[in-house]
Each structure stands twice: as structure tokens, then as C-alpha cells.
């Protein structure tokens, strides 16, 4: 993809120019498709704006590339392994439903109604996360509803840059409240072994099987760390293959899309608190390594707690934020009837982000 | 990974943040053009030692902007004879001052020569510095070299610190020590809007238009910046005269067309005035405070200002900002942080 032949590029460029002038010169077309066109155009071409004030040169790094990196990381981190473990029919159909409902229907409609200039790529990330945090056997309408809820919710709060809490998690919470049975039951054992024709349709007729965390809650069974790491032990669609999630998360840290403080403080606080509680309370609390490697923790720590808009801005506050997430996660997992607490902890800390931020700013500039 | 890097990379005397512009925009100057003359009688360069007692002279041999006049033009690959000039100038103009040579650590031979030379005196020191922007800003330079706190925008000579660049020293040596007349200086001209990157010797008083005459690339719209596109000023009137403060001139293409597949064309895109993205909301990415050389949090000013609480910005150490412009430069949401900072500063 390094070199695109000059003529093709030229023709594409001309076509886009023509389409642009067509869209802009027809009021009705612009109203209906302007948003969609500009989003597509924005993906393929740079913007026209030049810097009007100092500094007159700007760095070659914009929010679009930010989101692009997260998308790539998520595709490698959960879509690929999920296709292997649960079959492509299960995964791809959910993704398509999520994207079509979330981005192409709800977001475009919203852009039309609210007369926004463009739809944002932030929606892609949310829509990619929604199926990932639902069980593999969640029906398609549930995925569509989740994506729609996430996007509506984000837009109502003012769009990218203003959402107080992570939209994907919020919609998952909403679904848990409305349709608890689907979200508690739909887990299954992942496929393992060499993929064959049958395995492609695997997700459709598999038997349900509880997640490792639920198993621990009910009969104290600890899954093997190896199976947790590789993802052969079941769970939500996107959280299982932890080794890939960790690798892509580290890549995001390396290219500075993800701030390393958050995953580090989150994961280490889960470790510290679960160690602390298991020393005090004993066997009824899951052991630290098991807690680190199970549930949605890795996905949450690298991809959801770090969602740049919903976290705190101050660097020191990030440590507190991450530690808070870890503490709440361990509390919910160990001392409530719920098996998993990552979503709730991130949601809670999202809400606490503003107070933590203003507190840290006050402390820093107290003088 | 980041942690590992942090432990490994012990920063050579300096500051956190900053940005290595020299690597991001490699500009090479090849030829030196001799003398473009002025149409009017050229002005004379006069070097006046400041009224206050000079306690400390910093010789700034550490250009951090790639478009700035490179050292070799004045040093001519001979550090010792340049330092001889410094010695003679000190004896003539500020005999009691200590001299610190701030030199880019990347210039290996010059660094060793300067350190050796400084070792022979008890009033001269050599400081190899990391040439990342804005290392040679007066505030940062005084802080890194002398551990002295200078306020942004304040005249450093009131604190007895005099900062001189290589060319000023060479010229002051000519005029004050040798008694010759100096009426020309070197100006570095570069940028995507020009045919070649050159160093031009030009008489003071010649117009910018005359100096750039015939050097523009034929097509496209050009924008002309004096003293760099980062913190310099844009000029539209090319009949301005060149005076001693003009170190370099950068001409850039405006590039106000859409470009196909920008992600794979980083090299050709980057050195233009295009903002390379769309203006968005702040996403709390921390790029701005990571890169801020003064350890400030520019996004705080931005949020205070847009919420209509610009006066609050002052309590967040706004006064320490040296207006280097890196925060605007780096912001992926393309926010006009430097403009907001200036607006906040202007509030009272
Ligand atoms: S302009 Fe001010 S706030 Fe921005 S990076 Fe420079 S010193 Fe920091
Ligand atoms: S660099 Fe820009 S988007 Fe990032 S935190 Fe600073 S102001 Fe916000």
C-alpha cells in the first residue's frame, strides 16, 4: 500500500472534487448525504485548512489517526481471535449489525437532525467495542440496540469530546438492566483446534458454558492461566484472547495513543487489592493473578479506561483514577453477587473523573 | 516500554518535554551566496554592551530550529579561533563576566574543542546541550546553563545575563575590537516554497523582496515567515528591510487543496502551513503537557478560556509560559492553544 499509482490517485482526486461540488451545490443532497460524504472524504483526503496564527506549522498527528490506531488495535486484539474462537458467522454478522445501526443509521440520522457538519470516527470505536463486551450468543437485535444506544447516548451528551462516560459501557449497562437473561446466559466454550468447515459456523450451535469468573463464584474453580491468556476459557466475545489484547495495548502505548499511567495503575491496583483481600479474607477471594487474567479486565484497562475523553487530564490524577478503577473492580468481584465488575468500575470512575481532576488541579496550584 | 525508556534515557542537562525539530524537519543548507547589496546606503551594525554590569555571558551555539542559521557559517569549522574572538571581545567589553558556551552536543568536534579551550581558563565553561526545541530560548537557556530563573519576556540583561549568538559575536569582534565597519549579515533562507535552501550574505537595509528575488518556486501560493514558522512572524509586505534581528526567512507552500491519502505522504505534507487535520474537541490526550518545556498544562488554559473563565488561567502558572508554541504545534485536535494563552495573558 506504500505506492499508489499516480493516475489512479489523480482520477480519485478529481472524482472526489466533482462529488464534493455536486453535494454542496444541491441543498437536498447535501442535507441527506453531506455528512456521510464528508466523513468518507475525510478518511481518504487531508483537510484544506491552513494555520492562520502562530505557530504556522503543525505536527502531522490528528485525532483521526488516533482513532485509526485504536481501530487497528481492536481489530487485531479482539476481532481476529474472536473469529477463530466463535466462528466468522457469529462475529462478522454482529460487527456488521453494530456498524450499520450505530454509524450508518443512528449517527448519520443524528447528523442530519442536529445539522452537524460531519459524523465523527469516534462512533467506529464505540461500535467496535459494543459486540466485544456482549456474550458470544447475544442475539443480533441486542447488538444493534446496544450500538444504537451507545451512539444516541454519546450524541445527546454533545458528541465526541463531551461524553462524560464511555458510551459502549453505558449501553452495556442499559442492556444488562433491560435484558438480564441474555447477558448472564449467553456464554459458551470457544472453539479450539484446527479450523475446518464446520468450525466456521461454530458459534451458531454451541452449548452454553459459564465464564471463568462465574465458575469461581459458584464453585471456587480457578481456570488455568494458560487458557486464560490464550482465550480458550470463554467469556465475552472480545475479552478472551488476552495475549493479543496486551500486545496491541502495548503497541498503543508505544505510539503514545494510550497513556501508560492508566493501564499500569489499574492493573497494579487490581493486583495489590486482590492480594490484600485474599490475605485477609482467605479462599473466598479470587487470587491476584487469576483476577488480572480473567474477565474484561485487560480489555477494560487498555481500551476502555484509557478512552481519552472520559478520563482525567492531569497526569497525577491518572494514577488515582486507575487505582480507583482497580479498587472498585476488586470490591465488586469479591464482595457482591456479581461475578464481574470492570464495566461498573470504569463507569463509576468516569463519573468521578471531573471531581478528581479539579481536586488535583487545586492541589497542584495551591500556592 | 515507556517506563523502560524513562529509566534508560537520563536527560543530559535540560528540561522535560520539548520537541526535536531538527529531526522532524531536516533542512540542509549547501551554498553560501555572497553579498546581496542594498539599494540605499547600508546600515551599520553597532554593538553596545548593556548599561548594567554583565556578570554572565551565554554564547548560544545551539540552534534548535532547523531553519535557523547554522553554526558552521560563522564558526567556519574552526572553534578555537572563534573562541579567541570571544576572549578578545570579553576583554574589551565586559572584562568581569563569566562566559558559558552553550553548544549542541551533536556537533562532536566543536564540543570537544570548546571543552578543551574552556579548561584553560577559569572563567569560561562549555555546556553540551541537547538541541531540542526550545533549548535556546533565553528563559530555558538561563535555567539550564546557569540555573537562574528568568521571567518570560523579561530582558535578561537586567539580571546581568547577556545572551549572544555566534554571528553577533563575530560582528561585535569586527566592529568593537578590530574597528572595522560591519554592514552585512548572513540570513538563512529555506522552505518548500523556494528552489533551494541557501545562506545569503546580505547588506543591512536591503529589502526582503530583493533578497528572495527569483528564488521562489513558480507555482502555488507562498507564505513568508521571518525567524521561522514556529514563533516568527508572517509578512505579506516584501519591501521590509532586513535588519540585524532577521536570522532566517522561511517560505512555505500554503497547500490549501485536499490531498489524497495523506497518511502515506507524510514527508511531502509535513513542511507546509496546512494544519494536517481537522479542528476537534480536546480529547485529553496529554500531548500538550508532555511536550511543554515549562511543565505547564496548556489544556487547562484552553478549557478555562473557552468556559469564559480566562482569569483563572493565571492561577495555573500561566506566567511561566515562554510562548514557544509547541503545545499548538503538537495538539492532535488542532486547537489554537498559543492564541488562547496569549489571550489569557492579555486579560489583565
Ligand atoms: S507555549 Fe507555553 S504552554 Fe505552550 S508548550 Fe510553550 S511554554 Fe508550554
Ligand atoms: S494536546 Fe490538544 S487535545 Fe491533547 S490534551 Fe492538549 S489541548 Fe487537549
XYZ file of C-alpha atoms and ligand atoms in Angstrom:
731
model
C 0.000 0.000 0.000
C 3.103 2.150 0.019
C 2.831 3.474 -3.524
C -0.448 4.249 -5.193
C -0.024 4.817 -8.934
C -0.241 8.465 -9.883
C -3.091 8.190 -12.450
C -5.422 6.313 -10.093
C -4.784 8.871 -7.408
C -5.434 11.682 -9.826
C -8.717 10.189 -11.043
C -9.873 9.543 -7.489
C -8.995 13.073 -6.503
C -10.916 14.520 -9.441
C -13.918 12.300 -8.693
C -13.963 13.449 -5.110
C -13.743 17.056 -6.194
C -16.647 16.594 -8.560
C -18.704 14.798 -5.956
C -17.945 17.487 -3.441
C -19.088 20.305 -5.675
C -22.162 18.274 -6.605
C -23.071 17.624 -2.984
C -22.506 21.208 -1.982
C -24.426 22.709 -4.852
C -27.616 20.713 -4.214
C -29.253 21.646 -0.977
C -31.279 18.489 -0.523
C -28.442 16.167 -1.437
C -26.217 17.997 0.953
C -28.781 17.654 3.711
C -29.102 13.919 3.253
C -25.656 12.810 2.215
C -23.370 15.710 3.079
C -22.458 14.217 6.426
C -21.742 10.791 5.001
C -19.701 12.201 2.164
C -17.570 14.411 4.336
C -16.825 11.531 6.680
C -15.730 9.359 3.783
C -13.816 12.205 2.199
C -12.144 12.951 5.497
C -10.942 9.372 5.734
C -9.219 9.456 2.359
C -8.095 13.041 1.958
C -6.473 15.628 4.131
C -8.276 18.790 5.070
C -7.800 22.072 3.332
C -7.293 24.326 6.306
C -4.061 26.163 6.793
C -2.765 27.593 10.028
C -3.782 31.207 10.364
C -1.945 32.010 13.570
C 1.303 31.122 15.258
C 2.672 28.505 15.080
C 2.314 28.257 11.344
C 3.406 24.665 11.052
C 1.591 21.887 12.849
C 2.502 18.380 13.744
C 1.361 15.595 11.489
C -0.806 13.827 14.035
C -4.512 14.307 14.321
C -7.451 12.779 16.112
C -8.299 10.762 13.043
C -5.028 8.875 13.195
C -5.555 8.473 16.905
C -8.876 6.741 16.298
C -7.432 4.813 13.366
C -4.749 3.317 15.583
C -7.324 2.295 18.185
C -9.448 0.669 15.468
C -6.499 -1.303 14.125
C -5.554 -2.389 17.622
C -9.093 -3.508 18.387
C -9.410 -5.475 15.158
C -6.176 -7.324 15.853
C -6.859 -7.565 19.574
C -10.336 -8.984 19.545
C -11.909 -9.438 16.103
C -9.288 -11.855 14.770
C -9.192 -14.129 17.813
C -12.973 -13.975 18.150
C -13.403 -15.115 14.565
C -11.216 -18.078 15.359
C -12.879 -18.953 18.651
C -16.512 -18.340 17.788
C -16.667 -18.601 14.004
C -16.955 -15.834 11.485
C -20.728 -16.081 11.137
C -21.133 -15.129 14.735
C -18.568 -12.325 14.791
C -18.862 -10.673 11.401
C -22.644 -10.506 11.452
C -22.550 -8.816 14.830
C -19.967 -6.336 13.666
C -21.981 -5.536 10.586
C -25.144 -5.013 12.571
C -23.329 -2.864 15.081
C -21.723 -0.701 12.409
C -24.759 -0.353 10.203
C -27.070 0.528 13.059
C -24.610 2.607 15.036
C -22.678 4.558 12.445
C -24.637 4.461 9.240
C -28.140 4.803 10.617
C -28.137 6.419 14.020
C -25.096 8.648 13.643
C -25.980 9.814 10.144
C -29.584 10.449 11.169
C -28.346 12.403 14.118
C -26.013 14.431 11.961
C -28.944 15.229 9.699
C -31.312 16.142 12.501
C -28.805 18.128 14.516
C -27.281 19.601 11.338
C -23.802 18.609 12.326
C -21.065 19.182 9.834
C -19.633 15.717 9.937
C -20.063 12.434 11.696
C -17.113 11.515 13.834
C -14.940 8.428 13.634
C -15.351 8.090 17.391
C -18.511 6.169 16.566
C -16.467 3.447 14.892
C -14.584 2.758 18.097
C -17.765 2.576 20.152
C -19.439 0.320 17.612
C -16.420 -1.939 17.546
C -16.498 -2.183 21.320
C -20.203 -2.927 21.705
C -20.141 -6.516 20.363
C -16.856 -7.112 22.167
C -18.393 -6.692 25.590
C -21.522 -8.704 24.880
C -21.676 -12.502 25.250
C -20.991 -14.596 22.131
C -24.576 -15.799 21.949
C -26.170 -12.391 22.228
C -28.826 -12.089 19.503
C -28.219 -9.666 16.676
C -31.011 -7.305 17.668
C -29.378 -6.919 21.064
C -26.109 -5.886 19.426
C -27.929 -3.419 17.190
C -29.819 -1.984 20.119
C -26.570 -1.653 22.064
C -24.828 0.191 19.232
C -27.796 2.490 18.729
C -27.976 3.262 22.433
C -24.271 3.977 22.618
C -24.316 6.425 19.736
C -27.544 8.152 20.752
C -26.288 8.481 24.265
C -22.978 9.941 23.154
C -24.597 12.411 20.807
C -27.178 13.561 23.321
C -24.346 14.492 25.648
C -22.750 16.645 22.979
C -20.739 14.289 20.790
C -17.098 13.294 20.853
C -15.267 15.375 23.389
C -18.189 15.849 25.714
C -19.285 12.372 26.717
C -18.932 12.040 30.429
C -18.887 8.252 30.420
C -17.821 5.654 27.897
C -20.808 5.153 25.558
C -20.149 1.465 24.907
C -20.089 0.646 28.602
C -23.130 2.735 29.256
C -25.154 0.920 26.631
C -23.995 -2.410 28.009
C -25.205 -1.346 31.456
C -28.516 -0.375 29.951
C -28.859 -3.739 28.247
C -27.956 -5.555 31.466
C -30.785 -3.788 33.223
C -33.349 -4.369 30.481
C -32.428 -7.852 29.306
C -30.515 -9.516 32.136
C -31.134 -13.043 30.941
C -29.328 -12.523 27.640
C -26.307 -11.058 29.293
C -25.959 -13.630 32.042
C -26.596 -16.725 29.981
C -25.123 -16.397 26.526
C -21.572 -17.610 27.162
C -20.102 -20.674 25.512
C -16.886 -22.644 25.270
C -14.713 -21.337 22.483
C -13.641 -23.480 19.590
C -10.151 -24.895 19.744
C -8.045 -26.923 17.376
C -7.524 -26.727 13.650
C -10.231 -24.698 11.934
C -12.310 -26.639 9.386
C -15.545 -26.056 7.517
C -17.657 -26.918 10.481
C -15.809 -24.544 12.758
C -16.708 -21.575 10.567
C -20.305 -21.908 11.720
C -19.293 -22.854 15.214
C -20.885 -20.020 17.111
C -24.376 -20.859 15.948
C -24.955 -24.206 17.611
C -22.623 -24.299 20.563
C -23.648 -25.129 24.093
C -23.586 -22.506 26.764
C -20.883 -22.528 29.368
C -20.254 -20.198 32.262
C -17.343 -17.725 32.266
C -14.320 -18.419 34.472
C -15.344 -15.698 36.913
C -18.840 -17.126 37.317
C -17.368 -20.580 37.789
C -15.193 -19.237 40.545
C -18.168 -17.543 42.194
C -20.277 -20.680 42.124
C -17.830 -23.443 42.935
C -14.450 -21.859 43.522
C -12.895 -23.275 40.384
C -9.814 -21.429 39.102
C -9.214 -21.687 35.364
C -5.675 -22.368 34.174
C -3.699 -19.228 33.459
C -2.581 -20.571 30.141
C -6.137 -20.966 28.891
C -6.992 -17.505 30.183
C -4.041 -15.981 28.409
C -4.803 -17.656 25.088
C -8.520 -17.143 25.436
C -9.692 -20.754 25.340
C -11.722 -20.386 28.515
C -14.710 -18.383 27.370
C -16.101 -15.004 28.244
C -17.454 -12.040 26.348
C -16.742 -12.001 22.646
C -13.829 -9.600 22.777
C -12.195 -10.165 26.113
C -10.902 -13.667 25.761
C -7.612 -13.587 23.887
C -5.660 -11.634 26.457
C -2.238 -12.115 24.983
C -3.205 -10.269 21.798
C -5.004 -7.576 23.753
C -1.912 -6.996 25.852
C 0.342 -6.852 22.802
C -1.860 -4.402 20.928
C -2.298 -2.369 24.100
C 1.472 -2.111 24.433
C 1.678 -1.026 20.821
C -0.835 1.738 21.514
C 1.267 2.826 24.456
C 4.352 2.865 22.297
C 2.822 5.151 19.695
C 1.506 7.301 22.541
C -2.176 6.843 21.802
C -2.700 5.320 25.222
C -1.239 6.931 28.288
C 0.790 4.234 30.067
C -0.140 5.501 33.505
C -3.724 4.301 33.291
C -3.300 0.601 32.435
C -0.351 0.359 34.781
C -2.140 1.867 37.755
C -5.350 -0.037 37.001
C -3.714 -3.444 36.694
C -1.353 -2.974 39.588
C -4.097 -1.771 41.883
C -6.213 -4.822 40.995
C -3.211 -6.948 41.860
C -2.471 -5.164 45.121
C -6.045 -5.030 46.383
C -6.860 -8.614 45.473
C -3.661 -9.754 47.165
C -4.585 -7.718 50.204
C -8.130 -9.086 50.382
C -7.127 -12.663 49.714
C -4.587 -12.468 52.532
C -7.218 -11.103 54.913
C -10.395 -12.861 53.858
C -8.862 -16.032 52.501
C -10.041 -18.553 49.940
C -13.364 -16.911 49.016
C -11.494 -14.117 47.264
C -10.060 -14.887 43.844
C -6.237 -14.989 43.786
C -4.491 -11.933 42.307
C -3.106 -13.435 39.090
C -6.439 -15.053 38.316
C -8.162 -11.728 38.804
C -5.723 -9.984 36.494
C -6.180 -12.519 33.760
C -9.923 -13.015 33.870
C -12.997 -11.157 32.798
C -12.859 -7.953 30.861
C -10.010 -6.515 32.871
C -7.341 -6.464 30.170
C -9.744 -5.150 27.546
C -11.034 -2.578 30.023
C -7.646 -1.472 31.257
C -6.087 -0.968 27.836
C -9.028 0.091 25.711
C -11.844 1.442 27.843
C -10.422 3.067 30.934
C -7.963 4.837 28.643
C -10.606 6.295 26.343
C -9.085 9.772 26.270
C -12.224 11.811 26.648
C -13.705 10.133 29.679
C -10.557 10.091 31.779
C -8.905 12.820 33.758
C -6.487 15.244 32.147
C -3.933 15.783 34.892
C -1.166 13.181 34.822
C -1.099 12.607 38.564
C -4.863 12.330 38.651
C -4.485 9.477 36.173
C -2.807 7.389 38.858
C -5.687 7.996 41.251
C -8.168 7.284 38.526
C -6.563 3.975 37.624
C -6.180 2.939 41.234
C -9.833 3.768 41.842
C -10.894 1.609 38.917
C -8.876 -1.285 40.312
C -10.248 -0.903 43.811
C -13.876 -0.848 42.681
C -13.300 -3.803 40.361
C -11.920 -5.928 43.172
C -14.678 -4.835 45.553
C -17.431 -5.787 43.111
C -15.839 -9.063 42.112
C -15.144 -10.229 45.640
C -17.866 -8.859 47.839
C -21.003 -8.690 45.729
C -23.074 -11.291 43.958
C -21.941 -10.014 40.584
C -19.136 -12.044 39.045
C -17.605 -9.167 37.050
C -17.018 -5.530 37.974
C -14.823 -3.990 35.301
C -17.626 -2.196 33.472
C -19.134 -0.772 36.616
C -15.821 0.360 37.993
C -14.910 2.206 34.799
C -18.363 3.748 34.652
C -18.124 4.899 38.248
C -14.671 6.360 37.796
C -15.810 8.079 34.592
C -18.323 9.916 36.719
C -15.720 10.701 39.358
C -13.229 11.966 36.782
C -14.299 15.590 36.974
C -14.068 15.859 40.777
C -10.711 14.053 40.840
C -9.409 16.352 38.156
C -10.423 19.568 39.884
C -9.083 18.281 43.183
C -5.678 17.510 41.694
C -5.530 20.864 39.950
C -6.319 22.587 43.246
C -3.573 20.651 44.994
C -1.022 21.333 42.305
C -1.606 25.066 42.057
C -2.464 25.639 45.683
C 0.327 28.067 46.454
C 8.108 0.015 27.427
C 7.781 3.693 28.144
C 8.887 3.056 31.687
C 11.942 1.277 30.423
C 12.783 4.208 28.185
C 12.354 6.619 31.031
C 14.831 4.778 33.182
C 17.328 4.367 30.393
C 17.295 7.881 28.995
C 18.816 10.102 31.587
C 18.327 13.517 30.143
C 21.525 15.435 29.618
C 21.115 18.783 31.368
C 17.858 20.143 30.207
C 14.179 20.089 30.691
C 11.262 17.735 30.224
C 9.286 17.840 27.050
C 10.406 19.879 24.113
C 10.479 18.583 20.595
C 13.329 17.696 18.313
C 12.567 19.836 15.301
C 15.939 19.118 13.742
C 14.967 15.503 13.246
C 11.399 16.248 12.201
C 12.343 18.772 9.526
C 15.819 18.010 8.229
C 16.898 21.088 6.279
C 20.336 21.238 4.703
C 21.939 24.449 3.603
C 24.509 23.907 0.882
C 25.711 27.060 -0.743
C 26.545 30.431 0.698
C 25.620 33.272 -1.631
C 27.947 36.230 -1.342
C 26.514 39.644 -0.743
C 23.213 40.928 -1.934
C 23.594 44.654 -1.805
C 21.137 47.210 -0.621
C 19.713 49.913 -2.876
C 20.071 52.537 -0.201
C 23.206 53.151 1.810
C 23.592 50.061 4.023
C 23.097 50.456 7.742
C 25.924 49.876 10.169
C 25.958 47.256 12.844
C 26.826 48.669 16.235
C 27.339 46.560 19.294
C 26.601 48.338 22.541
C 27.438 46.489 25.707
C 24.453 46.885 28.065
C 24.396 49.580 30.732
C 24.115 47.117 33.580
C 27.100 45.186 34.727
C 27.303 41.951 32.770
C 28.014 39.089 35.119
C 27.382 36.242 32.792
C 27.600 35.883 29.045
C 25.969 32.918 27.358
C 27.240 32.171 23.894
C 24.404 30.449 22.135
C 25.867 27.907 19.730
C 22.885 25.606 19.935
C 20.364 26.344 17.193
C 17.287 24.205 17.765
C 15.267 25.217 14.754
C 16.354 23.560 11.521
C 15.689 26.694 9.515
C 17.905 28.824 11.733
C 21.320 29.981 10.595
C 23.652 27.016 11.073
C 26.770 27.356 13.198
C 29.275 26.453 10.521
C 28.596 29.680 8.632
C 30.239 31.789 11.318
C 32.408 29.192 13.007
C 33.885 28.046 9.701
C 34.813 24.712 11.297
C 37.353 26.412 13.494
C 36.138 26.609 17.067
C 39.371 27.849 18.621
C 39.670 30.951 16.504
C 36.012 31.740 17.178
C 36.632 31.351 20.909
C 39.673 33.632 20.543
C 37.220 36.272 19.347
C 35.058 35.663 22.405
C 38.107 36.173 24.616
C 39.067 39.402 22.875
C 35.513 40.711 22.992
C 35.223 39.915 26.684
C 38.458 41.736 27.429
C 37.172 44.788 25.580
C 33.504 45.000 26.588
C 32.775 43.061 29.786
C 36.031 42.056 31.428
C 34.475 40.780 34.658
C 31.926 38.475 33.083
C 31.947 34.707 33.198
C 31.307 33.090 29.830
C 29.253 29.969 29.246
C 29.447 28.324 25.847
C 26.127 26.565 25.182
C 26.855 24.188 22.350
C 24.805 21.498 20.699
C 26.020 18.077 21.787
C 25.501 16.818 18.245
C 28.483 18.829 16.979
C 31.079 16.378 18.236
C 34.331 18.048 17.185
C 33.275 21.524 18.272
C 32.155 20.227 21.641
C 35.483 18.609 22.491
C 37.390 21.664 21.269
C 35.208 24.024 23.288
C 35.569 21.932 26.434
C 39.336 21.803 25.986
C 39.511 25.538 25.344
C 37.321 26.336 28.347
C 39.501 24.130 30.550
C 42.414 26.541 30.080
C 40.587 29.472 31.628
C 38.857 29.782 34.958
C 36.029 31.996 33.710
C 34.808 30.012 30.717
C 32.677 26.881 30.811
C 31.342 24.734 27.997
C 27.890 23.153 28.193
C 26.952 20.481 25.675
C 23.166 20.678 25.283
C 20.532 18.526 23.693
C 19.439 20.561 20.657
C 15.732 20.048 21.055
C 13.427 22.999 20.718
C 13.204 25.383 22.699
C 16.589 24.766 24.312
C 17.932 28.108 23.071
C 15.063 30.204 24.348
C 16.511 32.803 26.766
C 14.441 31.524 29.695
C 15.293 27.883 29.146
C 18.910 28.627 28.358
C 19.441 30.605 31.553
C 17.705 27.910 33.542
C 19.630 25.007 32.060
C 23.047 26.623 31.888
C 23.043 28.917 34.903
C 20.158 27.520 36.974
C 18.863 31.079 37.005
C 15.165 31.884 36.953
C 14.345 34.445 34.298
C 10.821 35.598 33.682
C 9.284 35.081 30.285
C 9.574 38.155 28.134
C 11.792 39.972 30.619
C 15.077 41.468 29.451
C 17.785 39.128 30.716
C 20.373 41.892 30.876
C 18.601 43.381 33.899
C 19.724 40.239 35.718
C 23.252 40.588 34.390
C 22.869 37.841 31.820
C 23.792 38.599 28.229
C 22.915 36.061 25.561
C 24.757 36.344 22.257
C 24.640 34.221 19.155
C 27.630 33.308 17.026
C 27.087 35.901 14.365
C 26.636 38.774 16.802
C 29.906 37.825 18.464
C 31.760 37.715 15.161
C 30.329 41.089 14.161
C 30.981 42.677 17.544
C 34.562 41.450 17.331
C 34.967 43.051 13.916
C 33.472 46.375 14.915
C 34.448 46.807 18.577
C 37.817 45.053 18.690
C 39.206 45.453 15.187
C 37.393 48.692 14.463
C 36.099 47.590 11.050
C 32.717 48.532 9.677
C 30.107 45.793 9.628
C 27.137 46.359 7.383
C 26.054 42.932 6.251
C 24.909 39.698 7.839
C 24.107 36.123 6.934
C 20.481 35.145 6.564
C 19.344 31.553 6.121
C 16.543 31.175 3.613
C 14.744 27.852 3.278
C 11.393 26.198 2.870
C 9.234 24.312 0.437
C 8.329 27.477 -1.438
C 11.907 28.102 -2.584
C 14.010 26.428 -5.211
C 16.938 25.876 -2.874
C 17.890 26.269 0.744
C 20.646 28.842 0.909
C 22.599 31.047 3.233
C 22.773 34.556 1.863
C 25.086 37.335 2.914
C 23.006 40.452 2.656
C 23.619 44.124 3.395
C 21.540 45.541 6.209
C 18.783 47.648 4.719
C 18.210 45.532 1.606
C 14.570 44.541 1.227
C 13.365 41.019 1.778
C 11.852 41.043 -1.681
C 15.210 41.830 -3.251
C 16.914 39.078 -1.335
C 14.322 36.465 -2.299
C 14.031 37.711 -5.869
C 13.977 34.851 -8.359
C 14.282 32.212 -5.665
C 10.580 31.290 -5.379
C 9.224 28.162 -6.937
C 6.951 29.127 -9.773
C 3.641 27.588 -8.778
C 1.486 27.653 -5.669
C 0.799 30.251 -3.038
C 3.645 31.205 -0.749
C 3.725 32.486 2.772
C 6.828 34.206 4.052
C 7.926 33.997 7.675
C 10.668 35.928 9.381
C 12.565 33.975 12.021
C 10.826 30.689 11.460
C 7.273 29.475 11.051
C 7.020 28.376 14.669
C 7.429 31.560 16.605
C 8.335 34.078 13.960
C 6.006 36.493 12.270
C 4.356 36.239 8.902
C 4.971 39.086 6.486
C 2.999 39.970 3.418
C 4.915 43.134 2.586
C 8.170 42.050 0.972
C 9.555 45.585 0.913
C 10.516 45.353 4.561
C 14.169 45.933 5.223
C 16.478 43.352 6.692
C 17.943 44.369 9.994
C 20.174 42.588 12.467
C 17.295 40.706 14.122
C 16.484 38.760 10.949
C 18.178 35.415 11.425
C 16.314 33.402 8.859
C 13.473 33.522 6.396
C 11.226 30.585 5.655
C 8.924 30.410 2.659
C 6.283 27.715 2.784
C 3.603 26.499 0.454
C 0.136 27.152 1.804
C -1.215 23.857 0.386
C -4.872 24.787 0.589
C -6.018 21.868 -1.527
C -7.134 18.481 -0.374
C -4.530 15.786 -0.752
C -5.343 12.160 -1.450
C -4.137 9.562 1.068
C -2.357 11.898 3.477
C -1.355 9.002 5.750
C 1.229 7.712 3.305
C 2.588 11.086 2.264
C 3.969 12.335 5.480
C 7.207 13.731 4.103
C 5.778 15.918 1.387
C 2.886 17.068 3.560
C 4.617 17.942 6.760
C 6.562 21.099 5.943
C 3.607 23.199 4.862
C 1.246 25.535 6.633
C -1.568 23.007 6.290
C -2.879 22.097 9.727
C -2.889 18.431 8.700
C -6.154 17.509 10.312
C -9.477 18.803 11.423
C -10.186 21.005 14.381
C -11.857 18.901 17.039
C -12.674 18.961 20.710
C -9.865 18.488 23.180
C -9.555 14.746 23.772
C -7.398 14.942 26.927
C -4.531 13.183 25.221
C -1.845 14.918 27.326
C 0.347 15.606 24.322
C 0.443 19.286 25.171
C 1.682 18.924 28.732
C 4.037 16.115 27.784
C 5.761 18.387 25.340
C 5.602 21.654 27.272
C 9.157 22.633 28.235
C 7.950 24.519 31.307
C 5.850 21.644 32.707
C 2.597 23.509 32.324
C -0.797 22.156 31.378
C -1.901 24.132 28.322
C -5.244 22.334 28.034
C -6.227 23.829 31.398
C -5.847 27.316 29.946
C -7.827 26.299 26.941
C -10.686 24.913 28.997
C -10.722 27.884 31.344
C -10.755 30.254 28.423
C -13.496 28.542 26.456
C -15.608 28.328 29.581
C -15.249 32.083 29.938
C -13.023 31.816 32.992
C -9.859 33.087 31.387
C -8.868 34.969 34.529
C -8.489 31.618 36.310
C -5.670 30.655 33.969
C -3.305 32.932 35.847
C -3.521 30.796 38.931
C -2.314 27.814 36.907
C 1.225 29.206 36.485
C 0.347 30.933 33.227
C 3.138 33.441 33.795
C 5.749 30.730 33.322
C 4.747 30.057 29.731
C 7.506 31.120 27.347
C 5.153 31.110 24.341
C 7.248 28.615 22.471
C 4.204 27.383 20.572
C 4.928 23.688 20.972
C 1.546 22.974 22.515
C -0.310 24.280 19.467
C 2.184 22.536 17.254
C 1.596 19.148 18.836
C -2.133 19.216 19.601
C -3.852 16.471 17.577
C -7.160 18.315 17.846
C -5.507 21.330 16.204
C -6.614 23.724 18.910
C -5.173 27.240 18.911
C -3.577 26.863 22.320
C -0.921 29.543 21.888
C -3.550 32.071 20.845
C -5.641 31.212 23.907
C -2.607 31.565 26.128
C -1.858 34.981 24.691
C -5.491 35.973 25.110
C -5.432 34.834 28.752
C -2.221 36.745 29.368
C -3.763 39.854 27.874
C -6.766 39.651 30.200
C -5.358 41.897 32.883
S 3.601 27.894 24.553
Fe 3.674 27.904 26.801
S 2.215 26.354 27.468
Fe 2.632 26.002 25.289
S 4.283 24.491 25.283
Fe 5.260 26.503 25.172
S 5.676 27.059 27.312
Fe 4.212 25.355 27.350
S -2.854 18.304 23.024
Fe -4.827 19.249 22.443
S -6.326 17.566 22.513
Fe -4.491 16.874 23.626
S -4.907 17.404 25.779
Fe -3.780 19.122 24.882
S -5.364 20.539 24.178
Fe -6.360 18.574 24.510
